[in-house]
PDB file of C-alpha atoms in Angstrom:
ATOM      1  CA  UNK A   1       5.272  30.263  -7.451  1.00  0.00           C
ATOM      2  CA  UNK A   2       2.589  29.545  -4.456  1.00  0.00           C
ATOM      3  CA  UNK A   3       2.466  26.493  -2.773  1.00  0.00           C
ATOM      4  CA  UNK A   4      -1.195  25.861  -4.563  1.00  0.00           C
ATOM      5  CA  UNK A   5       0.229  26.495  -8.067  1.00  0.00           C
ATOM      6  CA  UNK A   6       2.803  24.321  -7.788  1.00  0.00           C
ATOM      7  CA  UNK A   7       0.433  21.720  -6.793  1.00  0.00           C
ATOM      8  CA  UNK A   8      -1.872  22.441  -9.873  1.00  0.00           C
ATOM      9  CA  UNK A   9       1.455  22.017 -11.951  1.00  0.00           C
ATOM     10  CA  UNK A  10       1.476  18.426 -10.399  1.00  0.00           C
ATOM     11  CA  UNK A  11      -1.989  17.765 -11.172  1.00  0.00           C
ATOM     12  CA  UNK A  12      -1.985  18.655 -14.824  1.00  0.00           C
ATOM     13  CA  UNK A  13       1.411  17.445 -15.804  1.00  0.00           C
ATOM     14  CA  UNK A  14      -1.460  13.885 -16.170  1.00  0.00           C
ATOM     15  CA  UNK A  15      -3.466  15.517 -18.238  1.00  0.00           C
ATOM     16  CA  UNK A  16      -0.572  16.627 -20.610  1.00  0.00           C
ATOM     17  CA  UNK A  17       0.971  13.196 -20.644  1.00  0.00           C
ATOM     18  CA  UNK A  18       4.465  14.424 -18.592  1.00  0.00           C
ATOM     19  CA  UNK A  19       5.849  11.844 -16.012  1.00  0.00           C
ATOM     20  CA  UNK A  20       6.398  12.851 -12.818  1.00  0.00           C
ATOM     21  CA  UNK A  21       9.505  12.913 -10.232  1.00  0.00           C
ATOM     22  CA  UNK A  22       9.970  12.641  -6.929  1.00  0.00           C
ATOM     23  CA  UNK A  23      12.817  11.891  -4.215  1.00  0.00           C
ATOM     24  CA  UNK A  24      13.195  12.062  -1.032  1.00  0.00           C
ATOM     25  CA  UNK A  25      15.314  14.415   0.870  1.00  0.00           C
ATOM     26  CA  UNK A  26      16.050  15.379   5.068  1.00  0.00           C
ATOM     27  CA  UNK A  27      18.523  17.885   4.582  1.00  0.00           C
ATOM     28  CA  UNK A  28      19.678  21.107   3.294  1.00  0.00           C
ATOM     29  CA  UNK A  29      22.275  19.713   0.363  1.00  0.00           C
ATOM     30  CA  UNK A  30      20.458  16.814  -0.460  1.00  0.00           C
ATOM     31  CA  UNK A  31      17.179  19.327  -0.839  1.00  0.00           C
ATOM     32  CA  UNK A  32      19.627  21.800  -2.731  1.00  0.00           C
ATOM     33  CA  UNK A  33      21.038  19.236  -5.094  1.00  0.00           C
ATOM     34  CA  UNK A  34      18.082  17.624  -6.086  1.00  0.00           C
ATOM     35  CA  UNK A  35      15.973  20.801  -6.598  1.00  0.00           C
ATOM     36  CA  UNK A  36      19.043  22.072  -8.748  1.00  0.00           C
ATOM     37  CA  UNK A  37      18.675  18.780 -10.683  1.00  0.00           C
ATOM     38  CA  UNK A  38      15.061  19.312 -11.496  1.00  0.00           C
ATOM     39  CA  UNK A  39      13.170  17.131  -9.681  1.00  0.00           C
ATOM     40  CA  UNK A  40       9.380  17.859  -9.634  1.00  0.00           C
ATOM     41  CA  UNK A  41       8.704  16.845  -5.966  1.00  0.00           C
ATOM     42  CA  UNK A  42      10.551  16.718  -3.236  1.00  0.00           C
ATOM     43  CA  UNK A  43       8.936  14.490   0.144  1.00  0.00           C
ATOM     44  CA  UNK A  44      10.338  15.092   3.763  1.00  0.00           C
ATOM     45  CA  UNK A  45       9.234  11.688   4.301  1.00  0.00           C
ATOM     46  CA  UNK A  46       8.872   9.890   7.679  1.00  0.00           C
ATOM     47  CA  UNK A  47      10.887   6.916   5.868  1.00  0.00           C
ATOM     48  CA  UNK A  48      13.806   9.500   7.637  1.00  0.00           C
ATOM     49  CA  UNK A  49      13.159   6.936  10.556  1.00  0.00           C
ATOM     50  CA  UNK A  50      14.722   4.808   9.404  1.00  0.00           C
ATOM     51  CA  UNK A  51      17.280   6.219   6.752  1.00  0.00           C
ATOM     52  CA  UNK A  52      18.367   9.079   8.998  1.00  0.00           C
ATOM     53  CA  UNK A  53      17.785   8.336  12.465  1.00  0.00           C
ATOM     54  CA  UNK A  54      18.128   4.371  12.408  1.00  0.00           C
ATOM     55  CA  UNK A  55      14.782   3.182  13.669  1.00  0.00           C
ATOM     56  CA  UNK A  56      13.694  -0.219  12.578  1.00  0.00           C
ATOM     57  CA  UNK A  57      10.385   1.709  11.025  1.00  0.00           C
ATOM     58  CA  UNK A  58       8.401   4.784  10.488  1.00  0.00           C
ATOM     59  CA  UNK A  59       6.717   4.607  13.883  1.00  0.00           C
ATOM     60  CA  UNK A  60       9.143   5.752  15.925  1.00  0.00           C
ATOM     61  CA  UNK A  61       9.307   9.170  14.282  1.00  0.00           C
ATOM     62  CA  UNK A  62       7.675  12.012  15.650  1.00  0.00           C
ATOM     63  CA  UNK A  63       6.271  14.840  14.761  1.00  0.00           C
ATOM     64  CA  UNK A  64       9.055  17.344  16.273  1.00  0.00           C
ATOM     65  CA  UNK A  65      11.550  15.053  14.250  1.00  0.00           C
ATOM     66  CA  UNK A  66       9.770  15.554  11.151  1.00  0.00           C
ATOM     67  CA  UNK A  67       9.794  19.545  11.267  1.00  0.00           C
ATOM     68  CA  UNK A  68      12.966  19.986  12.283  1.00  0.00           C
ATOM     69  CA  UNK A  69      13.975  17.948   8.742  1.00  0.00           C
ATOM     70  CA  UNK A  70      11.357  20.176   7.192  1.00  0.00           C
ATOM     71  CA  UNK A  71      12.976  23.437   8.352  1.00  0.00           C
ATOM     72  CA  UNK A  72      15.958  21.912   6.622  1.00  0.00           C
ATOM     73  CA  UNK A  73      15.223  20.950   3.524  1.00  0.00           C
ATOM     74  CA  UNK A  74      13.260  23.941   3.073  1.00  0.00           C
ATOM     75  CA  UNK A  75      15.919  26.155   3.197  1.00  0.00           C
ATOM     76  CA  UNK A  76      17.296  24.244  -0.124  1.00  0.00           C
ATOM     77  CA  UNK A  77      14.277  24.013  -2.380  1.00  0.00           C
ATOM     78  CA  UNK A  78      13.479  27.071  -5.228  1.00  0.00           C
ATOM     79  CA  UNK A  79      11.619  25.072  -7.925  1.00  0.00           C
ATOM     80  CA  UNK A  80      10.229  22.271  -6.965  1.00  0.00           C
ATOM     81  CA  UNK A  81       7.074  21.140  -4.623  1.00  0.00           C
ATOM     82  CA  UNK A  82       8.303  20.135  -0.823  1.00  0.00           C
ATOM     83  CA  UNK A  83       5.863  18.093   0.768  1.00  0.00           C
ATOM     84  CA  UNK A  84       5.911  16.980   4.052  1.00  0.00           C
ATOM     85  CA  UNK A  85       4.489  13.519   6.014  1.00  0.00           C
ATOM     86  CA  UNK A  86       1.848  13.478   8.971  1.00  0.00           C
ATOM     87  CA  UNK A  87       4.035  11.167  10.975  1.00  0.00           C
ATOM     88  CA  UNK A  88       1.901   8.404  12.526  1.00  0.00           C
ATOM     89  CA  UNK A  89      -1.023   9.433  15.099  1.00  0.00           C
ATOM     90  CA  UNK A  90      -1.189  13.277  14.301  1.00  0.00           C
ATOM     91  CA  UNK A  91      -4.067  12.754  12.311  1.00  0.00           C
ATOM     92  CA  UNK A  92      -6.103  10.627  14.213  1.00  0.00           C
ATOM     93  CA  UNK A  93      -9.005  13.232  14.122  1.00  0.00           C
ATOM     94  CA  UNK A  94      -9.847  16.028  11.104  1.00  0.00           C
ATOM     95  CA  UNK A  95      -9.385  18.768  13.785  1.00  0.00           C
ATOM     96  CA  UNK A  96      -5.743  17.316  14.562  1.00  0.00           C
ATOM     97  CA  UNK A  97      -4.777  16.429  10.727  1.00  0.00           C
ATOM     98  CA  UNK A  98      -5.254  20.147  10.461  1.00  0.00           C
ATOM     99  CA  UNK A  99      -3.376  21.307  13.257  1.00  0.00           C
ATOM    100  CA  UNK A 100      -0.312  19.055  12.121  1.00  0.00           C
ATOM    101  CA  UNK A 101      -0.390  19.875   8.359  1.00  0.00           C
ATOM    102  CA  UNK A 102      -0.449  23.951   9.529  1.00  0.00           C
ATOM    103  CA  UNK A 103       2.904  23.021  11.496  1.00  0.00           C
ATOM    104  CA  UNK A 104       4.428  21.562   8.980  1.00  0.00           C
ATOM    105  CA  UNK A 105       3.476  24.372   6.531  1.00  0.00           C
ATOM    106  CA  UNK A 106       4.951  26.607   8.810  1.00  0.00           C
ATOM    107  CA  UNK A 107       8.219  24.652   8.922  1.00  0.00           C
ATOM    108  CA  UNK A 108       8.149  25.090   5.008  1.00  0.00           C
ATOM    109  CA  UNK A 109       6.465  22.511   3.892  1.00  0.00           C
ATOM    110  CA  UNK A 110       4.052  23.826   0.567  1.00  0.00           C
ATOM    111  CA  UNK A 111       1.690  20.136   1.204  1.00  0.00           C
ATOM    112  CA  UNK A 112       1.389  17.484   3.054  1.00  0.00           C
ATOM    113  CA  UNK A 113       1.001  13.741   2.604  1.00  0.00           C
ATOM    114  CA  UNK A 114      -0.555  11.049   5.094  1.00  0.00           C
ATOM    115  CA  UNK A 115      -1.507   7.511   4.534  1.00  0.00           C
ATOM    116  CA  UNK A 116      -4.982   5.987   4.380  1.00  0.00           C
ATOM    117  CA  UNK A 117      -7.587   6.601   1.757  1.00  0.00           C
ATOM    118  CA  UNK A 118     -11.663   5.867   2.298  1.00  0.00           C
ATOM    119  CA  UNK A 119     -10.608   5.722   6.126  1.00  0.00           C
ATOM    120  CA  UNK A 120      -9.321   9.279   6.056  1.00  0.00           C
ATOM    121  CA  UNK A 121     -11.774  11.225   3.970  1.00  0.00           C
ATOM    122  CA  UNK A 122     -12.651  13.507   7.252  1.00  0.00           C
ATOM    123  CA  UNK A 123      -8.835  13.813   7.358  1.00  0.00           C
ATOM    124  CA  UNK A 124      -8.451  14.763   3.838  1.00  0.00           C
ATOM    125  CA  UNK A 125     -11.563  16.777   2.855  1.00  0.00           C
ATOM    126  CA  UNK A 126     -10.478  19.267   6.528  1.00  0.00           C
ATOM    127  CA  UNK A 127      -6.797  19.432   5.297  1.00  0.00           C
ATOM    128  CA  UNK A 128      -8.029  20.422   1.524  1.00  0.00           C
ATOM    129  CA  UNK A 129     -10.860  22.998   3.375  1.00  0.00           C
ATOM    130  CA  UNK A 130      -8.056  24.585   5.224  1.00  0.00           C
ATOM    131  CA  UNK A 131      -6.496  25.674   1.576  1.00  0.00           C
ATOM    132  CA  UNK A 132      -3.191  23.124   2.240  1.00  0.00           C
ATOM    133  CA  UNK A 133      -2.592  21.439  -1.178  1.00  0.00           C
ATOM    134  CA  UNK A 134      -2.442  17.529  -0.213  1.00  0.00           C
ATOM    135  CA  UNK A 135      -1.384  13.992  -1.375  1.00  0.00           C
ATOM    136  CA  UNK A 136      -2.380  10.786  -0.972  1.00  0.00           C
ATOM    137  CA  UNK A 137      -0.814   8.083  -0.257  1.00  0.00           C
ATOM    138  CA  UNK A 138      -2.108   4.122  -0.721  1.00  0.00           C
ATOM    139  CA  UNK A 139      -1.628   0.875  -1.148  1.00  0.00           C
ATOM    140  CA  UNK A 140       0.889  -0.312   1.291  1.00  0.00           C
ATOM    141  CA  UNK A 141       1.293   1.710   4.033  1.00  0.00           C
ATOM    142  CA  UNK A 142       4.625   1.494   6.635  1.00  0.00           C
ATOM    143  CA  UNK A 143       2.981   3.471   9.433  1.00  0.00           C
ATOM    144  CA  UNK A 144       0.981   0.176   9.610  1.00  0.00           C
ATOM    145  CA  UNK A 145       4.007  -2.430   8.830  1.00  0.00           C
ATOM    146  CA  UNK A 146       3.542  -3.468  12.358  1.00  0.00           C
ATOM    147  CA  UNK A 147       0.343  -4.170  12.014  1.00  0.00           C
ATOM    148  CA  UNK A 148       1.058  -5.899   8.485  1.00  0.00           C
ATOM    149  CA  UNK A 149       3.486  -8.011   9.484  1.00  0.00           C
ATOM    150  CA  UNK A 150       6.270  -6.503   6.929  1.00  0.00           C
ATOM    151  CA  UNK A 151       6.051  -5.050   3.591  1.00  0.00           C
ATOM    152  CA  UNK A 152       3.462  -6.851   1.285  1.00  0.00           C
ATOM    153  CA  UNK A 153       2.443  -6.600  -2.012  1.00  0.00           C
ATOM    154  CA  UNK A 154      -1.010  -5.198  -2.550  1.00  0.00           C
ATOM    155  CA  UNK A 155      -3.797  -6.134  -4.707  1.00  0.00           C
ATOM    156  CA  UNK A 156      -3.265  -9.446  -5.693  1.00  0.00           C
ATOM    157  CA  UNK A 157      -6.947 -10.209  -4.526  1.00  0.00           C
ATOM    158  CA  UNK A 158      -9.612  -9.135  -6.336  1.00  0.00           C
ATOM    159  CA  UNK A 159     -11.344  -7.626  -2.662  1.00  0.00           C
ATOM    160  CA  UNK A 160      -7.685  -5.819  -2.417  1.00  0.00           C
ATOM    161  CA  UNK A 161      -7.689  -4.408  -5.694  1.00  0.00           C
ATOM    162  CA  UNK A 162     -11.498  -2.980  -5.070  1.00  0.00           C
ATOM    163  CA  UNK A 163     -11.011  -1.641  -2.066  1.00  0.00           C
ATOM    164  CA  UNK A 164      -8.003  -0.123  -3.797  1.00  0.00           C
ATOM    165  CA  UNK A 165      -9.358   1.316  -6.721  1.00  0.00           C
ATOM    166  CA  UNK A 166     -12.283   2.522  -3.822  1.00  0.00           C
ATOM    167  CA  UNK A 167      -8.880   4.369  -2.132  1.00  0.00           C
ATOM    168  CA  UNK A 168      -7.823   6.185  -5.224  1.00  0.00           C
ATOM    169  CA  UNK A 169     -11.325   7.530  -5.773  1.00  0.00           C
ATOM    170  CA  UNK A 170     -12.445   8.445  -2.543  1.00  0.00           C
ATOM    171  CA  UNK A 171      -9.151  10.811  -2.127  1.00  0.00           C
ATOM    172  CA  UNK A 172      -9.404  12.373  -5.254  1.00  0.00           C
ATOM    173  CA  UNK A 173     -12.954  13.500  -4.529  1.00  0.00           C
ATOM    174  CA  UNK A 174     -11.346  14.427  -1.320  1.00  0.00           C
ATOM    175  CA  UNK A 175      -9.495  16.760  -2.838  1.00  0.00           C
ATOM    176  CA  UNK A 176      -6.058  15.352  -3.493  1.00  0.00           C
ATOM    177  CA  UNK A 177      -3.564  16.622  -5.845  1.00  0.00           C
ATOM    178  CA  UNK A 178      -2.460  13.324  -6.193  1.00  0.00           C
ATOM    179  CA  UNK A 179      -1.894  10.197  -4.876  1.00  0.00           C
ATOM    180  CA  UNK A 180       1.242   7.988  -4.236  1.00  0.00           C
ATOM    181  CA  UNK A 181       0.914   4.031  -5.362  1.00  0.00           C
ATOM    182  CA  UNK A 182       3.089   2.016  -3.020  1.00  0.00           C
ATOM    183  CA  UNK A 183       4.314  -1.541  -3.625  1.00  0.00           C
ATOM    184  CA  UNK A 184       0.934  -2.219  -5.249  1.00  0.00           C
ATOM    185  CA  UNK A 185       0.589  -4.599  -8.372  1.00  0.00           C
ATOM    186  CA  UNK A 186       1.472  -3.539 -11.623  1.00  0.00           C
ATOM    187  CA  UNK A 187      -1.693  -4.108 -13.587  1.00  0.00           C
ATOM    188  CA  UNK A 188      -3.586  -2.942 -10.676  1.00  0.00           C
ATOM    189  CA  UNK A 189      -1.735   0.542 -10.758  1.00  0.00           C
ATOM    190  CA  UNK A 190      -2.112   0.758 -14.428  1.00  0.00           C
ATOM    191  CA  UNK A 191      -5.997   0.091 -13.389  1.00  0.00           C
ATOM    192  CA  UNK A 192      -5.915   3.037 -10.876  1.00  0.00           C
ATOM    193  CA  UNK A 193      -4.085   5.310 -13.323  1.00  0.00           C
ATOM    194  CA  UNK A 194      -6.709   5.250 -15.764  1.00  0.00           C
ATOM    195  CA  UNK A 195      -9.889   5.675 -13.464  1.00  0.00           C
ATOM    196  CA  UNK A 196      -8.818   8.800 -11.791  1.00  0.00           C
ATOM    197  CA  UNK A 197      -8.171  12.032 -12.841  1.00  0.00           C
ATOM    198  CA  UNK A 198      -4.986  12.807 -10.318  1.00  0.00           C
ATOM    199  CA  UNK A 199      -2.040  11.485 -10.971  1.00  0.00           C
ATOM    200  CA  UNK A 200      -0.186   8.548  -9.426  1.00  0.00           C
ATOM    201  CA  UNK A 201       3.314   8.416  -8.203  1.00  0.00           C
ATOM    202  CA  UNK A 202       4.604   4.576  -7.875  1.00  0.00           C
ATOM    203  CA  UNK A 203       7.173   3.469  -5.336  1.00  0.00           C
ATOM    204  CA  UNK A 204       7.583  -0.486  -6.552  1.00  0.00           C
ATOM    205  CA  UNK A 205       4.625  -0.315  -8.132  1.00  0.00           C
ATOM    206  CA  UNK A 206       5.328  -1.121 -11.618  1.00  0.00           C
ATOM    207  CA  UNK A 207       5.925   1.671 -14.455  1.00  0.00           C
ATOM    208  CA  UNK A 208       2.268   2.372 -15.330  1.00  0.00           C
ATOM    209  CA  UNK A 209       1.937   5.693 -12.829  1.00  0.00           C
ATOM    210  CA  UNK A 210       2.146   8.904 -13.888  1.00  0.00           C
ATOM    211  CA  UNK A 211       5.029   9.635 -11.682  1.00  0.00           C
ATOM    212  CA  UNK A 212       7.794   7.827  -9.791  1.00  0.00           C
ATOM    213  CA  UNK A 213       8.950   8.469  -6.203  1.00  0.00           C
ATOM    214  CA  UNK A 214      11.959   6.725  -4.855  1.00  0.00           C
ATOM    215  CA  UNK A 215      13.762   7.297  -1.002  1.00  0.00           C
ATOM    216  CA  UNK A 216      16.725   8.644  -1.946  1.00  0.00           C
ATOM    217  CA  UNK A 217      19.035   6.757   0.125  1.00  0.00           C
ATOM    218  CA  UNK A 218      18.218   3.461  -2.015  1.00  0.00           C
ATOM    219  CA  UNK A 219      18.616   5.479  -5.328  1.00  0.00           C
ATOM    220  CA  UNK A 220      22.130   6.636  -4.460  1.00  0.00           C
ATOM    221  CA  UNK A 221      23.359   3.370  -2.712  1.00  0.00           C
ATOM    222  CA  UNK A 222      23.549   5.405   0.543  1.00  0.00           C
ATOM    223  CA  UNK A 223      21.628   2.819   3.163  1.00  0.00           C
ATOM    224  CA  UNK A 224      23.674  -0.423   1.625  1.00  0.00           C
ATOM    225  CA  UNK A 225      22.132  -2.433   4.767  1.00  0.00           C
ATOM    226  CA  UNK A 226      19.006  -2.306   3.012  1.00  0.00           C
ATOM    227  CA  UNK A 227      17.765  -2.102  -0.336  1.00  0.00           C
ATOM    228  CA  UNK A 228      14.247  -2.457  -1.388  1.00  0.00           C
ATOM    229  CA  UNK A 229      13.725  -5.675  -4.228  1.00  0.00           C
ATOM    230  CA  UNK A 230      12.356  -2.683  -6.931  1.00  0.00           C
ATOM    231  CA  UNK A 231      15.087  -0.453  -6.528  1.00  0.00           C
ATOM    232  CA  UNK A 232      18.314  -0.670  -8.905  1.00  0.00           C
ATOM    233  CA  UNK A 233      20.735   2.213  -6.823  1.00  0.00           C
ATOM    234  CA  UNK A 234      22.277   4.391  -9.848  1.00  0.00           C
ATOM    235  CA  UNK A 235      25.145   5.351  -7.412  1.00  0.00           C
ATOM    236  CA  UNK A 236      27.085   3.499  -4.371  1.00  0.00           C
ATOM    237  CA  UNK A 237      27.300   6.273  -2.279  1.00  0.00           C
ATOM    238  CA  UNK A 238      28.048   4.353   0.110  1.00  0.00           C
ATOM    239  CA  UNK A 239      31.160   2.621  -0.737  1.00  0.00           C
ATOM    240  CA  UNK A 240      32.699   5.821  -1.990  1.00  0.00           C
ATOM    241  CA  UNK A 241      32.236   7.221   1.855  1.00  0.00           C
ATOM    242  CA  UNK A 242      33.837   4.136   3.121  1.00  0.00           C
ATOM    243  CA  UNK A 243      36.666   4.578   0.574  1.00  0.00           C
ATOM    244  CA  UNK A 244      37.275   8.417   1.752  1.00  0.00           C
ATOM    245  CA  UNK A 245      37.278   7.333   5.421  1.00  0.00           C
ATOM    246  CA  UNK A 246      39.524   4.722   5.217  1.00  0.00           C
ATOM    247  CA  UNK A 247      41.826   6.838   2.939  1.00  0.00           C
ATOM    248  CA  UNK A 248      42.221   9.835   5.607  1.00  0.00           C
ATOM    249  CA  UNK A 249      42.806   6.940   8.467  1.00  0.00           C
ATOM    250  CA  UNK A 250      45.794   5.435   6.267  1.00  0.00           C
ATOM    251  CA  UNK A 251      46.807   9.029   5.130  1.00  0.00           C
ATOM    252  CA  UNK A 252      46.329  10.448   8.659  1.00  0.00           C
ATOM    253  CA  UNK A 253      47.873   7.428  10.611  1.00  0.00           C
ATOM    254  CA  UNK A 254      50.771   7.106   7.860  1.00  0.00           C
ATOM    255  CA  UNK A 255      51.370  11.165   8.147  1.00  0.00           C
ATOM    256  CA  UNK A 256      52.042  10.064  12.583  1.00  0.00           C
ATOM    257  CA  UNK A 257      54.083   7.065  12.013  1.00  0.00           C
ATOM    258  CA  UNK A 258      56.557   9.690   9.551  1.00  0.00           C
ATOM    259  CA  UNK A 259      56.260  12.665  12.376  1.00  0.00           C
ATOM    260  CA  UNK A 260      57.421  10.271  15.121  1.00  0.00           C
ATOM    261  CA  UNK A 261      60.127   8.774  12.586  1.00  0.00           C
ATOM    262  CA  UNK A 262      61.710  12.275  12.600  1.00  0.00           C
ATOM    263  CA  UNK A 263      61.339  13.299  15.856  1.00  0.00           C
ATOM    264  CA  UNK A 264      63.246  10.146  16.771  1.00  0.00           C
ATOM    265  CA  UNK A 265      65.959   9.984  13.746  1.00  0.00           C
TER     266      UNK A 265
END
């Protein structure tokens, strides 16, 4: 299936009432696994930044860093839609939105996803000319945490939840498959949901969306230094790696202490 039709699929899964899915993944196995599991959409998100490569946001990452997890995880997914993030300041311009999404579409990626809605239209409607099937991506945005001052809640203000509601429009008639609803009130998602005609994929953003998107890492327990308030892991991932590490030190310490034992007896 082409990457476009696979988009449609997204699109239209709305109209026939079917929830959507989507996780993150960096790699080959974790791309593998969750396209074997059936997952709808798969993101090569920039939240790798800080996941993967242990920087204290999504700012650091580049866009080199973000193709070469592309490449990756491409090489696992069959089935399912693999989009790809516009890490921060490669779409500063229309002309260089394009030039990044046709990298990453070369890496593998079937669309891309950047943040910002009425502010990137020229952004959006040049990706969208250029035939790359694209998603949107509102409400709170962590390329901007900086700016933000941390991750916040949005549209608890009645100018919030209209220039929200603006957002969601304006990318739609942008041309956007879709559009991702993060950390953005629950009624106010619910409002969004039912005045466009893409769907909406929520990441702590109540259960109103026609989709849910989760990192990964925080569904499976595997970044226990952090866990996001919305997220309830359905693994510990984690732990279980710390158990297997400590049991080869004992095992492989214990198996020493017994070779040196006979060597001496």
């Amino acid at each position: 299936m082409v990457a476009t039709d696979k988009a449609n699929k997204i699109r239209t899964m709305k109209q026939r009432g079917e929830k959507i899915t989507a996780l993150t993944a960096y790699d080959y196995p974790t791309a593998r696994l969750l396209d074997e599991s059936g997952i709808d959409v798969i993101l090569v998100g920039d939240s790798l930044g800080m996941v993967v490569l242990g920087y204290e946001d999504t700012t650091r990452v580049t866009l080199d860093e973000i193709l070469h997890h592309t490449r990756a995880a491409a090489r696992g997914v069959k089935r399912a839609l693999l989009v790809a993030d516009l890490p921060i300041h490669t779409y500063d311009t229309a002309d260089q939105a394009v030039t990044t999404a046709r990298q990453l579409v070369e890496a593998g990626a079937e669309a891309v996803k950047l943040e910002g809605g009425v502010s990137h239209v020229p952004q959006i409607e040049a990706i969208s000319r250029a035939g790359i099937p694209f998603m949107a991506h509102i409400g709170m945005l962590p390329q901007s945490v900086r700016e933000e001052g941390g991750y916040k809640v949005k549209g608890k203000t009645q100018s919030e939840a209209e220039a929200l509601i603006a957002d969601a429009r304006a990318v739609e008639s942008a041309g956007a498959f879709s559009v991702v609803l993060e950390i953005v009130t629950a009624d106010l998602a619910r409002q969004i949901t039912n005045a466009i005609g893409i769907p909406t994929i929520g990441i702590g953003s109540g259960e109103h969306c026609d989709g849910q998107i989760l990192v990964t890492h925080d569904l499976i327990g595997f970044f226990p230094w952090f866990t996001p308030k919305f997220v309830s892991p359905e693994a510990r991932v984690a732990e279980e790696i710390r158990k297997a590490a400590s049991a080869f030190i004992e095992r492989t310490r214990a198996g020493v202490r017994l070779s040196n034992r006979g060597k001496d007896g």
